[in-house]
């Protein structure tokens, strides 16, 4: 399969994007694709070495990139990184909240502090970044015309649509992220012309998340229980991100796009396809011969 982008190379021309967690995994792929489509890119992360390596990789592709160290759990870091992005590039058009924390743990073994840590990174961190970026993203904000606001993209998950083993902390955190997406889309869409959307990725190969949640030891076993299991690529998420944050998605606001190959709908098949036809006919016939609910004496 070709991993060429189907989008024009200039759909983000002149835009400035700040991507938290932009130094690795899905965040890095989004940074790369944004850069390849014309954006200048600021990436935020906690580890200097990871940031430095990511920035040089982006620059080697001819992308205008800069890295800022910071932890989304710290409001002063969030404020400083947003301000530094503005100082460096002169404006801010797109904020992507891709920073996340995760580990497998049973609810019973998870300490309240472990639960809080993931809530702090994923949910509070997302809100904090949005809060600090608002000033720059709103229409008429510094570096912006009064013609339009910027956009926000929150990386979520599908874990909380049903329930997920050993992921109570992340499921709770991403449920909050989705609520943040919708509420900000409503308030900031109306007040400031800012679009706020999300992406809920399925299992994406070659990411820190997959390495932690589906290490090789459990990978093949997990697949047996997931009929629609198909590994996605970081590219799949980055293309969705381009759609949602560029003008191609200009009428999309408050939605979280599921990009998981349908995995969250998966159920084990309880009956083979060939058997269902025969069984169904047999059941029909039986119920015609003896309608359900009609006592035997009335037949
Ligand atoms: N199982 C159970 N509890 C765990 C755990 C695990 N694997 N890893 C961390 N915790 C608990 C700790 O025990 C601690 O709780 P306690 O004080 O009650 O003991 C709490 O979580 C915080 O851990 P700590 O290591 O101090 O946090 P940190 O801020 O250094 O790291 C994490 C944050 C734990 C989320 C870390 O995994 C991380 O930095 N992740 C970022 C990268 C990532 O997860 N990427 C995947 C994205 S999908």
mmCIF file of C-alpha atoms and ligand atoms in Angstrom:
data_model
loop_
_atom_site.group_PDB
_atom_site.id
_atom_site.type_symbol
_atom_site.label_atom_id
_atom_site.label_comp_id
_atom_site.label_asym_id
_atom_site.label_seq_id
_atom_site.Cartn_x
_atom_site.Cartn_y
_atom_site.Cartn_z
ATOM 1 C CA UNK A 1 0.000 0.000 0.000
ATOM 2 C CA UNK A 2 1.259 3.450 -0.913
ATOM 3 C CA UNK A 3 1.690 5.832 1.951
ATOM 4 C CA UNK A 4 1.609 8.893 -0.270
ATOM 5 C CA UNK A 5 -0.716 11.549 1.066
ATOM 6 C CA UNK A 6 -3.945 12.013 -0.898
ATOM 7 C CA UNK A 7 -4.005 15.664 0.173
ATOM 8 C CA UNK A 8 -2.456 18.599 -1.663
ATOM 9 C CA UNK A 9 0.962 19.498 -0.289
ATOM 10 C CA UNK A 10 -0.128 23.019 0.630
ATOM 11 C CA UNK A 11 -3.299 22.404 2.639
ATOM 12 C CA UNK A 12 -1.601 23.672 5.803
ATOM 13 C CA UNK A 13 0.586 26.245 4.097
ATOM 14 C CA UNK A 14 1.351 29.163 6.403
ATOM 15 C CA UNK A 15 -0.192 27.452 9.445
ATOM 16 C CA UNK A 16 1.561 27.023 12.783
ATOM 17 C CA UNK A 17 0.859 23.884 14.796
ATOM 18 C CA UNK A 18 1.793 22.965 18.359
ATOM 19 C CA UNK A 19 1.748 19.233 19.060
ATOM 20 C CA UNK A 20 2.086 17.890 22.602
ATOM 21 C CA UNK A 21 3.752 14.499 22.659
ATOM 22 C CA UNK A 22 4.975 15.445 19.186
ATOM 23 C CA UNK A 23 8.383 13.848 19.601
ATOM 24 C CA UNK A 24 7.312 10.221 19.300
ATOM 25 C CA UNK A 25 4.639 7.805 18.103
ATOM 26 C CA UNK A 26 1.407 9.184 16.689
ATOM 27 C CA UNK A 27 2.339 12.738 17.724
ATOM 28 C CA UNK A 28 5.540 12.601 15.691
ATOM 29 C CA UNK A 29 3.767 11.286 12.607
ATOM 30 C CA UNK A 30 1.204 14.077 12.885
ATOM 31 C CA UNK A 31 4.061 16.598 13.214
ATOM 32 C CA UNK A 32 5.748 15.134 10.132
ATOM 33 C CA UNK A 33 2.622 15.124 7.981
ATOM 34 C CA UNK A 34 1.631 18.610 9.111
ATOM 35 C CA UNK A 35 5.122 19.802 8.118
ATOM 36 C CA UNK A 36 4.967 18.000 4.779
ATOM 37 C CA UNK A 37 1.685 19.771 4.081
ATOM 38 C CA UNK A 38 3.101 23.231 4.700
ATOM 39 C CA UNK A 39 2.807 23.849 8.441
ATOM 40 C CA UNK A 40 5.510 25.102 10.777
ATOM 41 C CA UNK A 41 5.634 22.774 13.735
ATOM 42 C CA UNK A 42 6.373 23.197 17.439
ATOM 43 C CA UNK A 43 6.590 19.993 19.441
ATOM 44 C CA UNK A 44 6.301 19.703 23.210
ATOM 45 C CA UNK A 45 7.576 16.858 25.353
ATOM 46 C CA UNK A 46 9.245 16.012 28.626
ATOM 47 C CA UNK A 47 12.418 14.393 27.304
ATOM 48 C CA UNK A 48 15.010 16.672 25.725
ATOM 49 C CA UNK A 49 16.798 13.909 23.808
ATOM 50 C CA UNK A 50 13.564 12.716 22.223
ATOM 51 C CA UNK A 51 12.632 16.279 21.289
ATOM 52 C CA UNK A 52 16.065 17.035 19.839
ATOM 53 C CA UNK A 53 16.042 13.899 17.711
ATOM 54 C CA UNK A 54 12.513 14.618 16.484
ATOM 55 C CA UNK A 55 13.310 18.230 15.611
ATOM 56 C CA UNK A 56 16.380 17.247 13.585
ATOM 57 C CA UNK A 57 14.403 14.559 11.774
ATOM 58 C CA UNK A 58 11.717 17.113 10.898
ATOM 59 C CA UNK A 59 14.272 19.705 9.806
ATOM 60 C CA UNK A 60 16.016 17.136 7.610
ATOM 61 C CA UNK A 61 12.732 16.947 5.686
ATOM 62 C CA UNK A 62 12.810 20.710 5.188
ATOM 63 C CA UNK A 63 10.129 21.305 7.824
ATOM 64 C CA UNK A 64 10.281 24.414 10.010
ATOM 65 C CA UNK A 65 10.353 22.782 13.426
ATOM 66 C CA UNK A 66 11.189 23.672 17.008
ATOM 67 C CA UNK A 67 11.022 21.692 20.239
ATOM 68 C CA UNK A 68 9.992 22.943 23.686
ATOM 69 C CA UNK A 69 10.469 20.944 26.850
ATOM 70 C CA UNK A 70 7.475 20.779 29.112
ATOM 71 C CA UNK A 71 5.018 18.603 31.017
ATOM 72 C CA UNK A 72 1.334 19.153 30.218
ATOM 73 C CA UNK A 73 0.568 18.494 33.904
ATOM 74 C CA UNK A 74 2.271 21.766 34.807
ATOM 75 C CA UNK A 75 0.239 24.851 33.954
ATOM 76 C CA UNK A 76 3.331 27.070 33.927
ATOM 77 C CA UNK A 77 4.942 24.747 31.360
ATOM 78 C CA UNK A 78 1.821 24.812 29.196
ATOM 79 C CA UNK A 79 1.706 28.609 29.320
ATOM 80 C CA UNK A 80 5.407 28.951 28.534
ATOM 81 C CA UNK A 81 5.358 26.516 25.619
ATOM 82 C CA UNK A 82 2.333 28.168 24.030
ATOM 83 C CA UNK A 83 3.956 31.591 24.436
ATOM 84 C CA UNK A 84 7.284 30.339 23.072
ATOM 85 C CA UNK A 85 5.517 28.903 20.026
ATOM 86 C CA UNK A 86 3.918 32.274 19.402
ATOM 87 C CA UNK A 87 7.224 34.101 19.898
ATOM 88 C CA UNK A 88 9.020 31.711 17.557
ATOM 89 C CA UNK A 89 6.515 31.555 14.717
ATOM 90 C CA UNK A 90 4.403 34.697 15.257
ATOM 91 C CA UNK A 91 1.051 32.922 15.638
ATOM 92 C CA UNK A 92 -0.689 29.673 16.518
ATOM 93 C CA UNK A 93 -3.310 28.020 14.320
ATOM 94 C CA UNK A 94 -3.550 24.424 15.459
ATOM 95 C CA UNK A 95 -3.125 22.724 18.841
ATOM 96 C CA UNK A 96 -2.877 18.938 18.885
ATOM 97 C CA UNK A 97 -3.101 17.244 22.273
ATOM 98 C CA UNK A 98 -1.302 13.950 21.688
ATOM 99 C CA UNK A 99 0.570 13.628 24.994
ATOM 100 C CA UNK A 100 -0.761 10.671 26.984
ATOM 101 C CA UNK A 101 0.164 8.268 29.724
ATOM 102 C CA UNK A 102 -0.719 4.623 29.921
ATOM 103 C CA UNK A 103 0.074 1.251 31.452
ATOM 104 C CA UNK A 104 -1.790 -1.999 31.936
ATOM 105 C CA UNK A 105 -3.064 -2.518 35.469
ATOM 106 C CA UNK A 106 -6.074 -4.159 37.075
ATOM 107 C CA UNK A 107 -8.445 -1.766 38.850
ATOM 108 C CA UNK A 108 -7.738 -3.539 42.098
ATOM 109 C CA UNK A 109 -3.980 -3.011 41.799
ATOM 110 C CA UNK A 110 -4.165 0.587 40.602
ATOM 111 C CA UNK A 111 -3.423 3.150 43.301
ATOM 112 C CA UNK A 112 -5.495 6.340 43.372
ATOM 113 C CA UNK A 113 -2.288 8.168 42.527
ATOM 114 C CA UNK A 114 -1.788 5.994 39.443
ATOM 115 C CA UNK A 115 -5.373 6.778 38.406
ATOM 116 C CA UNK A 116 -4.815 10.484 39.058
ATOM 117 C CA UNK A 117 -1.530 10.519 37.130
ATOM 118 C CA UNK A 118 -3.212 9.439 33.896
ATOM 119 C CA UNK A 119 -6.175 11.768 34.479
ATOM 120 C CA UNK A 120 -3.660 14.567 35.019
ATOM 121 C CA UNK A 121 -1.760 13.900 31.789
ATOM 122 C CA UNK A 122 -4.635 13.024 29.460
ATOM 123 C CA UNK A 123 -7.628 14.995 30.735
ATOM 124 C CA UNK A 124 -6.357 17.880 32.842
ATOM 125 C CA UNK A 125 -3.337 18.247 30.556
ATOM 126 C CA UNK A 126 -5.555 18.511 27.493
ATOM 127 C CA UNK A 127 -7.756 21.116 29.146
ATOM 128 C CA UNK A 128 -4.742 23.074 30.419
ATOM 129 C CA UNK A 129 -3.172 23.247 26.954
ATOM 130 C CA UNK A 130 -6.488 24.350 25.415
ATOM 131 C CA UNK A 131 -6.927 26.921 28.162
ATOM 132 C CA UNK A 132 -3.468 28.425 27.608
ATOM 133 C CA UNK A 133 -3.793 28.345 23.812
ATOM 134 C CA UNK A 134 -7.215 30.013 23.661
ATOM 135 C CA UNK A 135 -5.822 33.541 23.581
ATOM 136 C CA UNK A 136 -3.866 32.739 20.400
ATOM 137 C CA UNK A 137 -6.431 30.499 18.696
ATOM 138 C CA UNK A 138 -9.434 32.771 18.970
ATOM 139 C CA UNK A 139 -10.358 34.887 15.981
ATOM 140 C CA UNK A 140 -8.719 38.283 16.260
ATOM 141 C CA UNK A 141 -6.131 36.900 18.710
ATOM 142 C CA UNK A 142 -2.424 37.837 18.499
ATOM 143 C CA UNK A 143 -1.142 37.088 15.005
ATOM 144 C CA UNK A 144 -4.631 36.239 13.712
ATOM 145 C CA UNK A 145 -7.081 38.177 11.614
ATOM 146 C CA UNK A 146 -10.657 38.640 12.742
ATOM 147 C CA UNK A 147 -11.679 36.394 9.835
ATOM 148 C CA UNK A 148 -11.409 33.080 11.627
ATOM 149 C CA UNK A 149 -10.219 31.107 14.615
ATOM 150 C CA UNK A 150 -7.826 28.177 14.802
ATOM 151 C CA UNK A 151 -8.488 24.563 15.589
ATOM 152 C CA UNK A 152 -7.825 21.983 18.284
ATOM 153 C CA UNK A 153 -7.422 18.240 17.895
ATOM 154 C CA UNK A 154 -7.534 15.902 20.895
ATOM 155 C CA UNK A 155 -6.197 12.368 20.599
ATOM 156 C CA UNK A 156 -8.613 10.094 22.406
ATOM 157 C CA UNK A 157 -9.368 6.340 22.367
ATOM 158 C CA UNK A 158 -12.298 3.922 22.078
ATOM 159 C CA UNK A 159 -11.668 2.185 25.407
ATOM 160 C CA UNK A 160 -14.547 3.891 27.176
ATOM 161 C CA UNK A 161 -17.231 3.183 24.553
ATOM 162 C CA UNK A 162 -17.798 -0.140 26.248
ATOM 163 C CA UNK A 163 -15.276 -1.216 28.898
ATOM 164 C CA UNK A 164 -11.674 -2.332 28.643
ATOM 165 C CA UNK A 165 -9.671 -4.765 30.682
ATOM 166 C CA UNK A 166 -6.966 -3.182 32.835
ATOM 167 C CA UNK A 167 -7.581 0.299 31.467
ATOM 168 C CA UNK A 168 -9.933 1.928 33.976
ATOM 169 C CA UNK A 169 -7.671 4.965 34.361
ATOM 170 C CA UNK A 170 -7.283 5.586 30.635
ATOM 171 C CA UNK A 171 -10.939 4.857 29.871
ATOM 172 C CA UNK A 172 -11.968 7.448 32.471
ATOM 173 C CA UNK A 173 -9.379 9.935 31.212
ATOM 174 C CA UNK A 174 -10.377 9.605 27.555
ATOM 175 C CA UNK A 175 -14.089 9.859 28.409
ATOM 176 C CA UNK A 176 -13.202 13.226 29.941
ATOM 177 C CA UNK A 177 -11.184 14.157 26.846
ATOM 178 C CA UNK A 178 -14.233 13.490 24.645
ATOM 179 C CA UNK A 179 -16.355 15.661 26.926
ATOM 180 C CA UNK A 180 -13.744 18.417 26.685
ATOM 181 C CA UNK A 181 -13.817 18.129 22.881
ATOM 182 C CA UNK A 182 -17.586 18.513 22.696
ATOM 183 C CA UNK A 183 -17.916 21.256 25.297
ATOM 184 C CA UNK A 184 -15.130 23.388 23.865
ATOM 185 C CA UNK A 185 -16.518 22.843 20.366
ATOM 186 C CA UNK A 186 -19.789 24.272 21.602
ATOM 187 C CA UNK A 187 -18.469 27.197 23.640
ATOM 188 C CA UNK A 188 -15.412 28.180 21.632
ATOM 189 C CA UNK A 189 -17.033 27.393 18.300
ATOM 190 C CA UNK A 190 -19.793 29.855 19.108
ATOM 191 C CA UNK A 191 -17.689 32.498 20.830
ATOM 192 C CA UNK A 192 -14.369 32.361 18.981
ATOM 193 C CA UNK A 193 -14.809 30.372 15.745
ATOM 194 C CA UNK A 194 -12.453 27.667 17.002
ATOM 195 C CA UNK A 195 -13.150 24.126 15.809
ATOM 196 C CA UNK A 196 -12.440 21.375 18.336
ATOM 197 C CA UNK A 197 -12.357 17.745 17.233
ATOM 198 C CA UNK A 198 -10.817 14.459 18.281
ATOM 199 C CA UNK A 199 -9.486 11.217 16.865
ATOM 200 C CA UNK A 200 -9.986 7.868 18.576
ATOM 201 C CA UNK A 201 -7.270 5.594 17.183
ATOM 202 C CA UNK A 202 -7.410 1.831 17.340
ATOM 203 C CA UNK A 203 -4.234 -0.191 17.867
ATOM 204 C CA UNK A 204 -1.539 1.546 15.855
ATOM 205 C CA UNK A 205 1.665 -0.336 15.069
ATOM 206 C CA UNK A 206 5.078 0.836 16.131
ATOM 207 C CA UNK A 207 3.941 3.251 18.855
ATOM 208 C CA UNK A 208 4.804 3.551 22.553
ATOM 209 C CA UNK A 209 1.129 2.892 23.324
ATOM 210 C CA UNK A 210 1.090 -0.449 21.480
ATOM 211 C CA UNK A 211 4.394 -1.505 22.987
ATOM 212 C CA UNK A 212 2.933 -0.936 26.423
ATOM 213 C CA UNK A 213 -0.610 -2.221 25.922
ATOM 214 C CA UNK A 214 -0.054 -5.115 23.536
ATOM 215 C CA UNK A 215 3.498 -6.307 24.004
ATOM 216 C CA UNK A 216 4.555 -9.291 21.871
ATOM 217 C CA UNK A 217 3.696 -11.652 24.708
ATOM 218 C CA UNK A 218 -0.057 -11.025 24.375
ATOM 219 C CA UNK A 219 -0.440 -9.838 20.826
ATOM 220 C CA UNK A 220 -1.447 -13.032 19.046
ATOM 221 C CA UNK A 221 -3.700 -14.214 21.851
ATOM 222 C CA UNK A 222 -5.554 -10.910 21.890
ATOM 223 C CA UNK A 223 -6.250 -11.206 18.170
ATOM 224 C CA UNK A 224 -8.153 -14.467 18.679
ATOM 225 C CA UNK A 225 -10.812 -12.508 20.546
ATOM 226 C CA UNK A 226 -11.036 -9.608 18.119
ATOM 227 C CA UNK A 227 -12.661 -10.538 14.784
ATOM 228 C CA UNK A 228 -12.032 -7.110 13.250
ATOM 229 C CA UNK A 229 -8.515 -6.819 14.619
ATOM 230 C CA UNK A 230 -6.285 -5.076 12.153
ATOM 231 C CA UNK A 231 -3.304 -3.000 13.110
ATOM 232 C CA UNK A 232 -3.449 0.592 11.910
ATOM 233 C CA UNK A 233 -0.528 2.744 10.866
ATOM 234 C CA UNK A 234 0.502 6.098 12.278
ATOM 235 C CA UNK A 235 -0.150 7.430 8.776
ATOM 236 C CA UNK A 236 -3.870 6.587 9.156
ATOM 237 C CA UNK A 237 -4.105 8.856 12.169
ATOM 238 C CA UNK A 238 -2.048 11.634 10.605
ATOM 239 C CA UNK A 239 -4.296 11.686 7.504
ATOM 240 C CA UNK A 240 -7.371 11.967 9.731
ATOM 241 C CA UNK A 241 -5.608 14.778 11.601
ATOM 242 C CA UNK A 242 -4.951 16.623 8.342
ATOM 243 C CA UNK A 243 -8.589 16.278 7.348
ATOM 244 C CA UNK A 244 -9.904 17.551 10.659
ATOM 245 C CA UNK A 245 -7.525 20.479 11.140
ATOM 246 C CA UNK A 246 -7.291 21.812 7.585
ATOM 247 C CA UNK A 247 -10.039 23.486 5.572
ATOM 248 C CA UNK A 248 -11.142 20.076 4.291
ATOM 249 C CA UNK A 249 -12.819 19.701 7.678
ATOM 250 C CA UNK A 250 -14.058 23.278 7.960
ATOM 251 C CA UNK A 251 -17.637 22.217 8.737
ATOM 252 C CA UNK A 252 -16.632 19.539 11.258
ATOM 253 C CA UNK A 253 -16.781 20.601 14.883
ATOM 254 C CA UNK A 254 -17.182 18.618 18.096
ATOM 255 C CA UNK A 255 -16.696 15.194 16.582
ATOM 256 C CA UNK A 256 -14.293 12.448 17.580
ATOM 257 C CA UNK A 257 -13.426 10.431 14.500
ATOM 258 C CA UNK A 258 -12.876 6.743 15.188
ATOM 259 C CA UNK A 259 -9.948 5.421 13.155
ATOM 260 C CA UNK A 260 -9.722 1.771 14.187
ATOM 261 C CA UNK A 261 -10.865 -0.357 11.244
ATOM 262 C CA UNK A 262 -14.120 -0.990 13.120
ATOM 263 C CA UNK A 263 -12.386 -2.784 15.969
ATOM 264 C CA UNK A 264 -14.482 -1.264 18.719
ATOM 265 C CA UNK A 265 -17.548 -2.918 17.150
ATOM 266 C CA UNK A 266 -15.930 -6.341 17.317
ATOM 267 C CA UNK A 267 -17.702 -9.246 18.956
ATOM 268 C CA UNK A 268 -16.724 -12.895 18.944
ATOM 269 C CA UNK A 269 -18.816 -14.706 16.302
ATOM 270 C CA UNK A 270 -21.063 -17.100 18.195
ATOM 271 C CA UNK A 271 -22.341 -18.941 15.119
ATOM 272 C CA UNK A 272 -20.659 -19.736 11.791
ATOM 273 C CA UNK A 273 -22.178 -17.862 8.820
ATOM 274 C CA UNK A 274 -23.270 -21.075 7.077
ATOM 275 C CA UNK A 275 -25.046 -22.282 10.177
ATOM 276 C CA UNK A 276 -27.031 -19.112 10.786
ATOM 277 C CA UNK A 277 -29.200 -19.508 7.658
ATOM 278 C CA UNK A 278 -30.225 -23.017 8.490
ATOM 279 C CA UNK A 279 -30.799 -22.293 12.131
ATOM 280 C CA UNK A 280 -32.846 -19.215 11.351
ATOM 281 C CA UNK A 281 -35.130 -21.130 8.959
ATOM 282 C CA UNK A 282 -35.573 -23.925 11.473
ATOM 283 C CA UNK A 283 -36.506 -21.457 14.178
ATOM 284 C CA UNK A 284 -38.960 -19.679 11.843
ATOM 285 C CA UNK A 285 -40.625 -22.926 10.950
ATOM 286 C CA UNK A 286 -40.874 -23.959 14.569
ATOM 287 C CA UNK A 287 -42.454 -20.666 15.584
ATOM 288 C CA UNK A 288 -44.951 -20.875 12.686
ATOM 289 C CA UNK A 289 -45.945 -24.345 13.715
ATOM 290 C CA UNK A 290 -46.139 -23.307 17.343
ATOM 291 C CA UNK A 291 -46.428 -19.525 17.749
ATOM 292 C CA UNK A 292 -44.559 -18.273 20.779
ATOM 293 C CA UNK A 293 -46.774 -17.279 23.690
ATOM 294 C CA UNK A 294 -49.822 -19.241 22.499
ATOM 295 C CA UNK A 295 -50.695 -21.962 24.991
ATOM 296 C CA UNK A 296 -50.710 -25.522 23.566
ATOM 297 C CA UNK A 297 -54.412 -25.906 24.392
ATOM 298 C CA UNK A 298 -55.342 -23.033 21.998
ATOM 299 C CA UNK A 299 -53.514 -24.510 18.981
HETATM 300 N N1 LIG B 1 1.242 -0.342 37.149
HETATM 301 C C1 LIG B 1 0.615 0.178 38.236
HETATM 302 N N2 LIG B 1 0.816 1.446 38.690
HETATM 303 C C2 LIG B 1 1.707 2.198 37.997
HETATM 304 C C3 LIG B 1 2.386 1.724 36.863
HETATM 305 C C4 LIG B 1 2.122 0.380 36.440
HETATM 306 N N3 LIG B 1 2.701 -0.134 35.359
HETATM 307 N N4 LIG B 1 3.191 2.708 36.401
HETATM 308 C C5 LIG B 1 3.017 3.772 37.219
HETATM 309 N N5 LIG B 1 2.114 3.455 38.179
HETATM 310 C C6 LIG B 1 1.684 4.296 39.287
HETATM 311 C C7 LIG B 1 2.829 4.527 40.233
HETATM 312 O O1 LIG B 1 2.965 3.448 41.117
HETATM 313 C C8 LIG B 1 2.422 5.823 40.923
HETATM 314 O O2 LIG B 1 1.436 5.615 41.924
HETATM 315 P P1 LIG B 1 1.858 5.521 43.510
HETATM 316 O O3 LIG B 1 2.493 6.840 43.839
HETATM 317 O O4 LIG B 1 0.569 5.298 44.218
HETATM 318 O O5 LIG B 1 2.797 4.367 43.613
HETATM 319 C C9 LIG B 1 1.732 6.577 39.800
HETATM 320 O O6 LIG B 1 1.336 5.610 38.818
HETATM 321 C C10 LIG B 1 2.636 7.604 39.142
HETATM 322 O O7 LIG B 1 3.808 6.916 38.687
HETATM 323 P P2 LIG B 1 5.145 7.672 38.316
HETATM 324 O O8 LIG B 1 6.097 6.662 37.773
HETATM 325 O O9 LIG B 1 5.572 8.487 39.491
HETATM 326 O O10 LIG B 1 4.630 8.664 37.215
HETATM 327 P P3 LIG B 1 5.445 9.466 36.137
HETATM 328 O O11 LIG B 1 4.876 10.812 36.132
HETATM 329 O O12 LIG B 1 6.908 9.308 36.277
HETATM 330 O O13 LIG B 1 5.076 8.667 34.767
HETATM 331 C C11 LIG B 1 3.400 7.378 33.626
HETATM 332 C C12 LIG B 1 3.784 8.725 34.213
HETATM 333 C C13 LIG B 1 3.274 6.365 34.734
HETATM 334 C C14 LIG B 1 2.039 7.529 32.921
HETATM 335 C C15 LIG B 1 4.457 6.854 32.615
HETATM 336 O O14 LIG B 1 4.058 5.615 32.137
HETATM 337 C C16 LIG B 1 4.693 7.811 31.477
HETATM 338 O O15 LIG B 1 5.460 8.747 31.625
HETATM 339 N N6 LIG B 1 4.050 7.608 30.323
HETATM 340 C C17 LIG B 1 4.188 8.463 29.135
HETATM 341 C C18 LIG B 1 4.368 7.660 27.908
HETATM 342 C C19 LIG B 1 3.200 6.755 27.626
HETATM 343 O O16 LIG B 1 2.606 6.153 28.502
HETATM 344 N N7 LIG B 1 2.869 6.599 26.375
HETATM 345 C C20 LIG B 1 1.792 5.772 25.968
HETATM 346 C C21 LIG B 1 0.678 6.613 25.479
HETATM 347 S S1 LIG B 1 -0.712 5.634 24.983
#
